[in-house]
Each structure stands twice: as C-alpha cells, then as structure tokens.
mmCIF file of C-alpha atoms in Angstrom:
data_model
loop_
_atom_site.group_PDB
_atom_site.id
_atom_site.type_symbol
_atom_site.label_atom_id
_atom_site.label_comp_id
_atom_site.label_asym_id
_atom_site.label_seq_id
_atom_site.Cartn_x
_atom_site.Cartn_y
_atom_site.Cartn_z
ATOM 1 C CA UNK A 1 -0.203 0.018 -0.084
ATOM 2 C CA UNK A 2 2.774 2.809 0.319
ATOM 3 C CA UNK A 3 5.426 1.577 -2.665
ATOM 4 C CA UNK A 4 2.508 2.213 -3.767
ATOM 5 C CA UNK A 5 1.408 5.766 -2.430
ATOM 6 C CA UNK A 6 4.171 6.109 -2.965
ATOM 7 C CA UNK A 7 4.793 5.621 -6.901
ATOM 8 C CA UNK A 8 1.211 7.782 -7.919
ATOM 9 C CA UNK A 9 2.921 10.075 -5.621
ATOM 10 C CA UNK A 10 5.631 10.909 -7.717
ATOM 11 C CA UNK A 11 3.643 10.389 -11.392
ATOM 12 C CA UNK A 12 1.835 13.244 -9.724
ATOM 13 C CA UNK A 13 4.783 15.464 -9.298
ATOM 14 C CA UNK A 14 6.796 13.656 -11.641
ATOM 15 C CA UNK A 15 4.862 14.237 -14.530
ATOM 16 C CA UNK A 16 6.322 14.857 -18.304
ATOM 17 C CA UNK A 17 5.593 18.429 -18.814
ATOM 18 C CA UNK A 18 7.481 19.321 -15.480
ATOM 19 C CA UNK A 19 10.474 16.836 -16.824
ATOM 20 C CA UNK A 20 10.295 18.415 -20.367
ATOM 21 C CA UNK A 21 11.150 21.881 -18.184
ATOM 22 C CA UNK A 22 14.237 19.578 -16.373
ATOM 23 C CA UNK A 23 15.558 17.909 -19.337
ATOM 24 C CA UNK A 24 15.110 21.953 -21.271
ATOM 25 C CA UNK A 25 17.124 23.461 -18.477
ATOM 26 C CA UNK A 26 19.825 21.075 -17.977
ATOM 27 C CA UNK A 27 19.678 21.053 -21.525
ATOM 28 C CA UNK A 28 20.748 23.746 -21.559
ATOM 29 C CA UNK A 29 22.630 24.363 -19.739
ATOM 30 C CA UNK A 30 25.324 21.506 -20.941
ATOM 31 C CA UNK A 31 25.234 23.377 -24.216
ATOM 32 C CA UNK A 32 26.231 26.331 -22.822
ATOM 33 C CA UNK A 33 29.400 24.015 -22.055
ATOM 34 C CA UNK A 34 29.803 22.767 -24.412
ATOM 35 C CA UNK A 35 30.086 25.453 -26.584
ATOM 36 C CA UNK A 36 32.714 27.711 -24.324
ATOM 37 C CA UNK A 37 34.918 28.401 -26.316
ATOM 38 C CA UNK A 38 32.874 29.718 -29.301
ATOM 39 C CA UNK A 39 30.587 31.434 -27.039
ATOM 40 C CA UNK A 40 33.847 32.817 -25.583
ATOM 41 C CA UNK A 41 35.086 35.130 -28.589
ATOM 42 C CA UNK A 42 33.264 38.015 -30.039
ATOM 43 C CA UNK A 43 29.825 36.775 -31.857
ATOM 44 C CA UNK A 44 28.344 38.351 -34.865
ATOM 45 C CA UNK A 45 25.299 40.570 -33.878
ATOM 46 C CA UNK A 46 22.608 38.118 -34.583
ATOM 47 C CA UNK A 47 24.566 35.302 -34.244
ATOM 48 C CA UNK A 48 24.661 37.273 -29.891
ATOM 49 C CA UNK A 49 21.107 38.473 -29.801
ATOM 50 C CA UNK A 50 19.864 35.080 -31.613
ATOM 51 C CA UNK A 51 21.860 32.981 -28.144
ATOM 52 C CA UNK A 52 20.435 35.697 -25.790
ATOM 53 C CA UNK A 53 17.582 34.992 -26.263
ATOM 54 C CA UNK A 54 17.732 31.809 -26.012
ATOM 55 C CA UNK A 55 18.928 31.491 -22.814
ATOM 56 C CA UNK A 56 16.012 33.868 -21.961
ATOM 57 C CA UNK A 57 13.514 31.553 -23.108
ATOM 58 C CA UNK A 58 14.858 28.750 -21.379
ATOM 59 C CA UNK A 59 14.756 29.738 -18.477
ATOM 60 C CA UNK A 60 11.044 31.407 -18.773
ATOM 61 C CA UNK A 61 9.655 27.900 -19.859
ATOM 62 C CA UNK A 62 11.760 26.653 -16.603
ATOM 63 C CA UNK A 63 10.597 29.995 -14.431
ATOM 64 C CA UNK A 64 7.022 28.144 -14.888
ATOM 65 C CA UNK A 65 8.203 25.098 -12.845
ATOM 66 C CA UNK A 66 9.519 26.292 -10.711
ATOM 67 C CA UNK A 67 6.704 28.583 -9.665
ATOM 68 C CA UNK A 68 3.986 25.261 -10.795
ATOM 69 C CA UNK A 69 6.041 23.440 -7.337
ATOM 70 C CA UNK A 70 6.210 26.042 -4.543
ATOM 71 C CA UNK A 71 2.223 26.912 -5.366
ATOM 72 C CA UNK A 72 1.840 23.680 -4.588
ATOM 73 C CA UNK A 73 4.397 23.425 -1.762
ATOM 74 C CA UNK A 74 2.375 26.858 -0.757
ATOM 75 C CA UNK A 75 -1.119 25.574 -0.214
ATOM 76 C CA UNK A 76 0.146 21.606 1.167
ATOM 77 C CA UNK A 77 2.512 23.678 3.370
ATOM 78 C CA UNK A 78 1.430 26.787 4.220
ATOM 79 C CA UNK A 79 3.069 29.636 5.092
ATOM 80 C CA UNK A 80 5.360 30.724 6.091
ATOM 81 C CA UNK A 81 7.084 27.631 5.236
ATOM 82 C CA UNK A 82 6.048 26.985 1.170
ATOM 83 C CA UNK A 83 7.518 30.613 0.408
ATOM 84 C CA UNK A 84 10.343 29.538 2.344
ATOM 85 C CA UNK A 85 11.250 27.050 0.345
ATOM 86 C CA UNK A 86 10.686 28.865 -3.074
ATOM 87 C CA UNK A 87 12.908 31.986 -1.255
ATOM 88 C CA UNK A 88 15.341 29.894 -0.181
ATOM 89 C CA UNK A 89 15.785 27.867 -2.690
ATOM 90 C CA UNK A 90 16.510 30.470 -5.347
ATOM 91 C CA UNK A 91 19.106 32.718 -2.005
ATOM 92 C CA UNK A 92 20.800 29.368 -1.019
ATOM 93 C CA UNK A 93 21.874 29.193 -5.153
ATOM 94 C CA UNK A 94 22.313 33.330 -5.611
ATOM 95 C CA UNK A 95 24.833 32.717 -2.483
ATOM 96 C CA UNK A 96 27.039 30.469 -3.352
ATOM 97 C CA UNK A 97 27.111 31.625 -7.032
ATOM 98 C CA UNK A 98 28.649 35.379 -5.312
ATOM 99 C CA UNK A 99 30.916 33.299 -3.094
ATOM 100 C CA UNK A 100 32.040 30.995 -6.444
ATOM 101 C CA UNK A 101 32.421 33.999 -8.474
ATOM 102 C CA UNK A 102 35.278 35.567 -5.745
ATOM 103 C CA UNK A 103 36.341 32.041 -5.673
ATOM 104 C CA UNK A 104 37.188 32.386 -8.619
ATOM 105 C CA UNK A 105 40.523 34.353 -10.517
ATOM 106 C CA UNK A 106 40.194 38.479 -11.048
ATOM 107 C CA UNK A 107 39.390 41.088 -8.068
ATOM 108 C CA UNK A 108 35.746 41.248 -7.693
ATOM 109 C CA UNK A 109 35.174 43.624 -4.527
ATOM 110 C CA UNK A 110 32.098 44.928 -5.268
ATOM 111 C CA UNK A 111 30.807 42.242 -6.941
ATOM 112 C CA UNK A 112 28.598 41.692 -3.511
ATOM 113 C CA UNK A 113 27.398 45.747 -2.684
ATOM 114 C CA UNK A 114 25.901 45.709 -6.272
ATOM 115 C CA UNK A 115 24.651 42.860 -6.947
ATOM 116 C CA UNK A 116 23.049 43.154 -3.404
ATOM 117 C CA UNK A 117 21.612 46.249 -4.570
ATOM 118 C CA UNK A 118 19.941 45.681 -7.478
ATOM 119 C CA UNK A 119 18.190 42.447 -5.387
ATOM 120 C CA UNK A 120 16.788 45.427 -3.644
ATOM 121 C CA UNK A 121 15.757 47.701 -5.453
ATOM 122 C CA UNK A 122 13.836 45.113 -7.703
ATOM 123 C CA UNK A 123 12.647 43.054 -5.708
ATOM 124 C CA UNK A 124 11.304 46.258 -2.625
ATOM 125 C CA UNK A 125 10.317 48.722 -6.087
ATOM 126 C CA UNK A 126 10.124 46.844 -8.794
ATOM 127 C CA UNK A 127 8.447 43.391 -7.199
ATOM 128 C CA UNK A 128 6.173 44.682 -4.905
ATOM 129 C CA UNK A 129 5.655 48.119 -7.037
ATOM 130 C CA UNK A 130 4.077 45.837 -9.692
ATOM 131 C CA UNK A 131 2.141 43.254 -7.279
ATOM 132 C CA UNK A 132 0.783 45.717 -5.545
ATOM 133 C CA UNK A 133 -1.077 47.058 -8.963
ATOM 134 C CA UNK A 134 -2.400 44.281 -10.153
ATOM 135 C CA UNK A 135 -3.200 43.023 -7.026
ATOM 136 C CA UNK A 136 -4.691 46.644 -5.993
ATOM 137 C CA UNK A 137 -7.085 46.834 -9.543
ATOM 138 C CA UNK A 138 -8.509 43.651 -8.129
ATOM 139 C CA UNK A 139 -9.284 43.493 -5.120
ATOM 140 C CA UNK A 140 -10.720 46.514 -3.120
ATOM 141 C CA UNK A 141 -9.852 45.150 0.477
ATOM 142 C CA UNK A 142 -6.209 43.817 1.071
ATOM 143 C CA UNK A 143 -5.158 43.719 4.374
ATOM 144 C CA UNK A 144 -0.851 42.818 4.641
ATOM 145 C CA UNK A 145 -0.299 41.128 8.351
ATOM 146 C CA UNK A 146 1.103 44.459 10.184
ATOM 147 C CA UNK A 147 3.355 42.447 13.104
ATOM 148 C CA UNK A 148 5.326 40.055 10.479
ATOM 149 C CA UNK A 149 5.624 43.166 7.597
ATOM 150 C CA UNK A 150 6.881 44.900 10.868
ATOM 151 C CA UNK A 151 9.564 41.930 11.282
ATOM 152 C CA UNK A 152 10.408 41.640 7.762
ATOM 153 C CA UNK A 153 11.519 46.128 8.321
ATOM 154 C CA UNK A 154 13.545 45.544 11.089
ATOM 155 C CA UNK A 155 15.762 43.313 9.798
ATOM 156 C CA UNK A 156 15.829 44.781 5.839
ATOM 157 C CA UNK A 157 16.628 48.223 7.984
ATOM 158 C CA UNK A 158 19.253 46.844 10.896
ATOM 159 C CA UNK A 159 20.916 44.653 7.580
ATOM 160 C CA UNK A 160 20.668 46.988 4.167
ATOM 161 C CA UNK A 161 22.392 49.348 6.966
ATOM 162 C CA UNK A 162 24.970 46.590 8.240
ATOM 163 C CA UNK A 163 26.022 46.373 4.474
ATOM 164 C CA UNK A 164 26.202 49.592 3.381
ATOM 165 C CA UNK A 165 26.548 52.373 5.455
ATOM 166 C CA UNK A 166 27.765 51.562 8.326
ATOM 167 C CA UNK A 167 31.592 50.154 5.996
ATOM 168 C CA UNK A 168 31.694 54.264 4.631
ATOM 169 C CA UNK A 169 31.303 55.014 8.742
ATOM 170 C CA UNK A 170 34.001 53.843 10.432
ATOM 171 C CA UNK A 171 35.410 51.060 7.737
ATOM 172 C CA UNK A 172 38.348 52.338 5.568
ATOM 173 C CA UNK A 173 37.322 52.693 1.854
ATOM 174 C CA UNK A 174 34.363 51.077 1.829
ATOM 175 C CA UNK A 175 35.539 48.358 3.735
ATOM 176 C CA UNK A 176 34.897 46.858 6.947
ATOM 177 C CA UNK A 177 38.778 46.300 8.606
ATOM 178 C CA UNK A 178 39.500 42.377 9.290
ATOM 179 C CA UNK A 179 39.229 42.831 13.264
ATOM 180 C CA UNK A 180 35.241 44.384 12.491
ATOM 181 C CA UNK A 181 34.605 41.183 10.307
ATOM 182 C CA UNK A 182 34.042 38.620 13.424
ATOM 183 C CA UNK A 183 32.192 40.438 15.106
ATOM 184 C CA UNK A 184 30.097 41.389 12.188
ATOM 185 C CA UNK A 185 29.703 38.279 10.596
ATOM 186 C CA UNK A 186 28.818 35.897 13.688
ATOM 187 C CA UNK A 187 26.025 39.022 15.320
ATOM 188 C CA UNK A 188 25.131 39.158 10.924
ATOM 189 C CA UNK A 189 24.588 34.726 10.987
ATOM 190 C CA UNK A 190 22.642 35.236 14.571
ATOM 191 C CA UNK A 191 20.068 37.788 13.887
ATOM 192 C CA UNK A 192 18.602 35.719 10.664
ATOM 193 C CA UNK A 193 19.183 32.028 12.709
ATOM 194 C CA UNK A 194 17.648 34.279 15.267
ATOM 195 C CA UNK A 195 15.051 35.749 12.766
ATOM 196 C CA UNK A 196 14.158 32.568 10.721
ATOM 197 C CA UNK A 197 13.387 30.461 14.565
ATOM 198 C CA UNK A 198 11.035 32.972 15.342
ATOM 199 C CA UNK A 199 9.392 33.417 11.872
ATOM 200 C CA UNK A 200 9.200 28.525 11.795
ATOM 201 C CA UNK A 201 7.171 28.755 15.651
ATOM 202 C CA UNK A 202 6.576 31.012 17.823
ATOM 203 C CA UNK A 203 4.794 33.895 15.389
ATOM 204 C CA UNK A 204 4.862 32.677 12.680
ATOM 205 C CA UNK A 205 0.976 33.621 12.638
ATOM 206 C CA UNK A 206 2.642 36.991 12.282
ATOM 207 C CA UNK A 207 3.125 35.846 8.423
ATOM 208 C CA UNK A 208 0.071 34.104 7.675
ATOM 209 C CA UNK A 209 -3.055 35.653 6.290
ATOM 210 C CA UNK A 210 -4.774 37.997 7.883
ATOM 211 C CA UNK A 211 -7.924 37.061 8.001
ATOM 212 C CA UNK A 212 -6.663 33.394 8.403
ATOM 213 C CA UNK A 213 -5.164 34.528 11.291
ATOM 214 C CA UNK A 214 -8.276 36.435 12.512
ATOM 215 C CA UNK A 215 -10.945 33.688 12.093
ATOM 216 C CA UNK A 216 -10.133 31.507 14.839
ATOM 217 C CA UNK A 217 -13.851 29.644 13.688
ATOM 218 C CA UNK A 218 -12.820 28.919 10.584
ATOM 219 C CA UNK A 219 -11.060 25.876 8.611
ATOM 220 C CA UNK A 220 -8.661 27.111 7.184
ATOM 221 C CA UNK A 221 -7.897 30.184 10.666
ATOM 222 C CA UNK A 222 -6.596 26.514 12.144
ATOM 223 C CA UNK A 223 -3.971 25.115 9.767
ATOM 224 C CA UNK A 224 -2.226 21.237 9.969
ATOM 225 C CA UNK A 225 1.192 22.228 12.389
ATOM 226 C CA UNK A 226 4.292 21.377 10.014
ATOM 227 C CA UNK A 227 4.767 18.545 11.900
ATOM 228 C CA UNK A 228 1.386 16.749 10.311
ATOM 229 C CA UNK A 229 1.386 17.821 7.655
ATOM 230 C CA UNK A 230 4.558 16.144 6.867
ATOM 231 C CA UNK A 231 4.117 12.845 8.536
ATOM 232 C CA UNK A 232 0.725 12.327 6.009
ATOM 233 C CA UNK A 233 2.551 13.955 2.677
ATOM 234 C CA UNK A 234 6.132 13.787 3.166
ATOM 235 C CA UNK A 235 6.797 11.162 0.297
ATOM 236 C CA UNK A 236 4.917 14.558 -2.080
ATOM 237 C CA UNK A 237 6.953 17.641 -0.144
ATOM 238 C CA UNK A 238 10.514 16.204 -0.539
ATOM 239 C CA UNK A 239 9.649 14.975 -4.461
ATOM 240 C CA UNK A 240 8.215 18.723 -5.553
ATOM 241 C CA UNK A 241 10.976 19.935 -2.892
ATOM 242 C CA UNK A 242 13.744 18.123 -4.665
ATOM 243 C CA UNK A 243 11.959 19.166 -8.315
ATOM 244 C CA UNK A 244 12.284 22.926 -8.022
ATOM 245 C CA UNK A 245 15.465 23.142 -6.348
ATOM 246 C CA UNK A 246 16.159 21.128 -10.229
ATOM 247 C CA UNK A 247 14.622 23.523 -11.373
ATOM 248 C CA UNK A 248 16.088 26.136 -10.146
ATOM 249 C CA UNK A 249 19.578 25.420 -10.510
ATOM 250 C CA UNK A 250 19.787 25.554 -14.410
ATOM 251 C CA UNK A 251 17.995 29.767 -14.530
ATOM 252 C CA UNK A 252 20.114 30.543 -11.625
ATOM 253 C CA UNK A 253 23.364 28.945 -13.483
ATOM 254 C CA UNK A 254 21.959 29.589 -17.178
ATOM 255 C CA UNK A 255 21.717 33.331 -15.727
ATOM 256 C CA UNK A 256 25.476 33.530 -15.496
ATOM 257 C CA UNK A 257 26.763 31.716 -17.961
ATOM 258 C CA UNK A 258 25.589 35.116 -20.047
ATOM 259 C CA UNK A 259 26.630 38.353 -18.098
ATOM 260 C CA UNK A 260 29.792 37.482 -20.741
ATOM 261 C CA UNK A 261 27.401 37.449 -24.061
ATOM 262 C CA UNK A 262 25.262 40.651 -21.616
ATOM 263 C CA UNK A 263 28.342 42.344 -21.373
ATOM 264 C CA UNK A 264 29.171 42.166 -24.564
ATOM 265 C CA UNK A 265 26.169 42.980 -26.147
ATOM 266 C CA UNK A 266 26.054 45.954 -23.921
ATOM 267 C CA UNK A 267 29.111 46.879 -24.047
ATOM 268 C CA UNK A 268 28.107 47.197 -28.437
ATOM 269 C CA UNK A 269 25.670 49.865 -27.498
ATOM 270 C CA UNK A 270 27.661 52.111 -25.094
ATOM 271 C CA UNK A 271 25.268 51.241 -22.329
ATOM 272 C CA UNK A 272 26.266 51.194 -18.395
ATOM 273 C CA UNK A 273 28.389 47.887 -16.627
ATOM 274 C CA UNK A 274 25.462 48.765 -13.614
ATOM 275 C CA UNK A 275 22.882 47.350 -16.644
ATOM 276 C CA UNK A 276 24.258 44.070 -16.423
ATOM 277 C CA UNK A 277 24.123 42.979 -12.349
ATOM 278 C CA UNK A 278 20.441 44.569 -12.676
ATOM 279 C CA UNK A 279 19.010 42.231 -16.050
ATOM 280 C CA UNK A 280 20.603 39.571 -14.150
ATOM 281 C CA UNK A 281 18.985 39.676 -10.719
ATOM 282 C CA UNK A 282 15.821 39.985 -12.336
ATOM 283 C CA UNK A 283 16.359 37.101 -14.002
ATOM 284 C CA UNK A 284 17.379 35.251 -11.513
ATOM 285 C CA UNK A 285 14.400 36.425 -9.126
ATOM 286 C CA UNK A 286 11.786 35.293 -11.937
ATOM 287 C CA UNK A 287 11.229 31.990 -10.751
ATOM 288 C CA UNK A 288 10.145 34.920 -8.024
ATOM 289 C CA UNK A 289 9.025 37.488 -9.119
ATOM 290 C CA UNK A 290 5.408 35.571 -11.312
ATOM 291 C CA UNK A 291 4.895 33.918 -8.171
ATOM 292 C CA UNK A 292 4.510 37.320 -6.650
ATOM 293 C CA UNK A 293 1.925 38.333 -9.076
ATOM 294 C CA UNK A 294 -0.014 35.308 -8.695
ATOM 295 C CA UNK A 295 -0.366 36.152 -5.098
ATOM 296 C CA UNK A 296 -1.426 39.428 -5.110
ATOM 297 C CA UNK A 297 -3.556 39.118 -7.978
ATOM 298 C CA UNK A 298 -5.504 35.810 -5.826
ATOM 299 C CA UNK A 299 -5.284 38.663 -3.687
ATOM 300 C CA UNK A 300 -2.252 37.603 -1.310
ATOM 301 C CA UNK A 301 -1.057 40.800 -0.220
ATOM 302 C CA UNK A 302 0.701 38.741 2.805
ATOM 303 C CA UNK A 303 2.694 36.602 0.928
ATOM 304 C CA UNK A 304 3.827 39.464 -1.417
ATOM 305 C CA UNK A 305 5.602 40.342 1.235
ATOM 306 C CA UNK A 306 6.532 37.275 2.642
ATOM 307 C CA UNK A 307 7.806 36.010 -1.014
ATOM 308 C CA UNK A 308 9.276 39.798 -1.380
ATOM 309 C CA UNK A 309 10.503 41.333 1.782
ATOM 310 C CA UNK A 310 11.163 37.705 3.618
ATOM 311 C CA UNK A 311 13.528 36.625 -0.047
ATOM 312 C CA UNK A 312 15.551 39.690 0.142
ATOM 313 C CA UNK A 313 16.009 39.114 4.235
ATOM 314 C CA UNK A 314 17.324 36.157 3.262
ATOM 315 C CA UNK A 315 19.622 37.440 0.485
ATOM 316 C CA UNK A 316 21.439 40.871 2.838
ATOM 317 C CA UNK A 317 21.570 37.870 5.593
ATOM 318 C CA UNK A 318 23.901 35.347 3.470
ATOM 319 C CA UNK A 319 25.102 37.401 1.497
ATOM 320 C CA UNK A 320 27.302 39.322 2.901
ATOM 321 C CA UNK A 321 28.696 36.917 5.813
ATOM 322 C CA UNK A 322 29.582 34.591 3.157
ATOM 323 C CA UNK A 323 31.345 37.022 1.080
ATOM 324 C CA UNK A 324 33.763 38.562 4.065
ATOM 325 C CA UNK A 325 33.905 35.940 5.608
ATOM 326 C CA UNK A 326 35.596 34.620 2.178
ATOM 327 C CA UNK A 327 37.525 38.528 1.923
ATOM 328 C CA UNK A 328 38.484 37.541 5.899
ATOM 329 C CA UNK A 329 40.042 33.801 4.857
ATOM 330 C CA UNK A 330 41.751 35.146 1.490
ATOM 331 C CA UNK A 331 42.732 37.984 1.685
ATOM 332 C CA UNK A 332 40.435 39.755 -1.158
ATOM 333 C CA UNK A 333 38.817 43.669 -0.504
ATOM 334 C CA UNK A 334 35.321 43.873 -0.596
ATOM 335 C CA UNK A 335 33.765 46.744 -0.381
ATOM 336 C CA UNK A 336 30.283 47.678 1.165
ATOM 337 C CA UNK A 337 29.807 51.343 1.028
ATOM 338 C CA UNK A 338 27.095 52.827 -1.416
ATOM 339 C CA UNK A 339 26.999 55.675 -2.977
ATOM 340 C CA UNK A 340 25.748 59.106 -1.668
ATOM 341 C CA UNK A 341 22.306 58.087 -4.280
ATOM 342 C CA UNK A 342 21.846 55.084 -4.201
ATOM 343 C CA UNK A 343 21.854 55.093 0.012
ATOM 344 C CA UNK A 344 19.511 58.001 -0.805
ATOM 345 C CA UNK A 345 17.600 55.356 -3.075
ATOM 346 C CA UNK A 346 18.048 52.693 -0.670
ATOM 347 C CA UNK A 347 16.946 54.646 2.085
ATOM 348 C CA UNK A 348 13.431 56.068 0.836
ATOM 349 C CA UNK A 349 12.847 52.751 -0.190
ATOM 350 C CA UNK A 350 12.648 51.338 3.176
ATOM 351 C CA UNK A 351 10.400 54.608 3.987
ATOM 352 C CA UNK A 352 8.357 53.810 2.076
ATOM 353 C CA UNK A 353 7.893 50.431 2.619
ATOM 354 C CA UNK A 354 7.132 51.554 5.946
ATOM 355 C CA UNK A 355 4.172 53.469 4.844
ATOM 356 C CA UNK A 356 3.120 50.875 2.672
ATOM 357 C CA UNK A 357 2.557 48.361 4.819
ATOM 358 C CA UNK A 358 2.042 50.235 7.528
ATOM 359 C CA UNK A 359 -0.874 51.053 6.882
ATOM 360 C CA UNK A 360 -3.117 48.450 7.409
ATOM 361 C CA UNK A 361 -4.563 48.048 3.851
ATOM 362 C CA UNK A 362 -2.734 48.447 1.093
ATOM 363 C CA UNK A 363 -4.345 49.761 -2.996
ATOM 364 C CA UNK A 364 -2.408 49.911 -6.667
ATOM 365 C CA UNK A 365 -1.927 53.593 -5.243
ATOM 366 C CA UNK A 366 0.632 52.554 -3.101
ATOM 367 C CA UNK A 367 2.148 50.429 -5.930
ATOM 368 C CA UNK A 368 2.638 53.158 -8.214
ATOM 369 C CA UNK A 369 5.375 55.054 -5.855
ATOM 370 C CA UNK A 370 7.256 52.135 -5.872
ATOM 371 C CA UNK A 371 7.186 51.764 -9.610
ATOM 372 C CA UNK A 372 8.813 55.211 -10.117
ATOM 373 C CA UNK A 373 11.741 54.109 -6.958
ATOM 374 C CA UNK A 374 12.675 51.890 -9.133
ATOM 375 C CA UNK A 375 13.568 54.422 -12.485
ATOM 376 C CA UNK A 376 14.907 56.582 -10.655
ATOM 377 C CA UNK A 377 17.425 54.416 -9.370
ATOM 378 C CA UNK A 378 17.616 52.990 -13.033
ATOM 379 C CA UNK A 379 18.183 56.405 -14.132
ATOM 380 C CA UNK A 380 21.173 56.637 -11.514
ATOM 381 C CA UNK A 381 22.540 53.870 -13.088
ATOM 382 C CA UNK A 382 22.337 55.972 -16.233
ATOM 383 C CA UNK A 383 23.878 58.533 -14.554
#
C-alpha cells in the first residue's frame, strides 16, 4: 500500500511537463558548457542576439515550472513554510554563485555590493510595486499582516545599514577592517538564524494572511501543524522540493553564464556595465517575481510580503556574512559602502515600505511610488 502511494505521488510530481522543463534547463546548460569556446569569442551581432534570446526563453520556461512547484508546496505546507522553500532555494544558489565568483580568478571587490543593491531595488520597488498595482486593481481590501511586515522591515533596516552604510562610516575605503568583520559576520548570522527560528516557530502566525489569523473559527484559520503535514505528505513534499531546486539551479547557472554575453552586447550599444547586473538579478528572481504577481492577483497580500521581503532578508542576511568570510580567509578586498545616490534611494525605499505596509490596507496607489523609485534607480545607473 505504501509503495503504491509513493509511486502515485512521484507520478503526480514527475509529470511529463516537469520532466520536459528539467531536460530543457539542464540540456541548455550543458550546451553552454560544450559551446563555451565559441561563446567566449566575439559573436556577430545577430548570433549574439539569438543566443541570448534562446537562453531567456529556456529560463522563462523553467521559471514557470518553479512557480508551479512553489504553489503546490505553498498550498500543502501553508505560510510561511511554503514561501520559504522557494525563497531559500533561489537565495542560497545566488549566494553560492557570488561566493564562487569571489573564489575564482580576478578581483571582484564590489560584486556583493552591486548584486545585493540591485536585488534590493528590484524586489522592494519593481516587484512589490507591480504586485501592489495588480492586487490593488483586482481587490479592494488587501490587508497585510502588519506584525509580519514590521518584523521584515526591522530586519531590513539593520541588515542594509550594516551592509551599505556602516562600512563608509567606520571602515576604510568602503571596507570593514579584519577586526570589524568577525563580529559583523557572527552577529549577522545569529540575527538571521534567530529570525528564521521565530518565523517558523512562535511567531509563524505573524506571517499568515490576516483573514486566517483573525478568524479562529474558520477551517483555514487553524492550519495543520508542519509536523502533521510532513507526516502525511512527506513523500510529496520531498519530491516537489527536489524538483523545485533542480529546476531553479539551471535558471541561476544560465543567468550567470550569459553574463559575459550580456556585457558584450551592452558594451556594443554603449550601455553602463551596472545594467548587466540589474538584468541578471531580474532573471535570477524571475520565478519569485511570477509567483509574487500571481499571489497578488489572488489577493494573498501577506504572501507577497513573505516572498519579497523574506527574499531580501535572506539575500542580505546570507550574502554579507559569506562574502566577508571569504574576504577574510583569502585576503580579498570586499567593498560594501554604497554611493550617496544609492543610499538615498535605499533609505527612501525603506521609508516607503514602512508607510505602504504599516497602514493596515494597501491599494494600487501604494504600488505606483514603488515603481517610480525603481525608474529613478535605473536613471541613476545611467547617470
């Protein structure tokens, strides 16, 4: 009986469509490895556009597969556990790849700063703004869980200050000294770990939809505990998590493999090099972006916050300790201090996030200023 149930579960998860997406993603990645010498050469303009287009198409197809698995897991596990699976799978791979670049040849003193800043502005302004616009136009009453939003923002204020502002004040040339890096690494890891423990434990209700948290008599208000869910649906949860991660990995690998091609193309048209990092960050977080927009369309505004704010908390909370530790062990420079223009934009973004999610109800009107801030950030890149 158990064996039959497991076979049924795996047939349900490993559908022909899921297998096709896995084959397409990993097949495209293997092709980029095989064609590495040719891709590293200077391709003609039409060939460069064709290769970049093909990679983006593969990434989009795989992204929809990630979204499908994430939504199944979110439905099965409930929040915040369901969104954490998607968020951590993407963020952890991104952190590993940034670390791999730092451990590779060449100098990469600002890669962590540039990557995390781009991700911050994309998530907090572009993705949140688009989600609020869609959700606000489709639903009149979107009420985020203010306790959860406040917890996210408290983390972001401290983590972004440690990452981007403090090195310019107490460091030298935008870098922490070795004596400063050790306590920064330890305290950041402890803070992030404490946040995860509270989010998945005693304060998990703060990260659920307001309707579920405030209606204890409804069937949805008292969800089964995570232990109960895993005891009944363990095989399905494990299978879907594995498929999700295996679908995410080629997205991130292809995004970074095409970085050189994108740099080449942008260089030919005279675009700033920082634009490449922004475009790559947008592609890496494409699955999470699609999931966020769909959650907003369904009126799940707290899930929007869990996906966006949770992703950024994890990105900063994991990236900064990782790159500082690598810099400390290898003797590399790790420049974290941001420019005054970016610090102003980040500060305004955090203040806007506070007013958006602290008012008790969000509308399409709240999304428009976030989108404008992202446009201003894009303009600063070209300045």
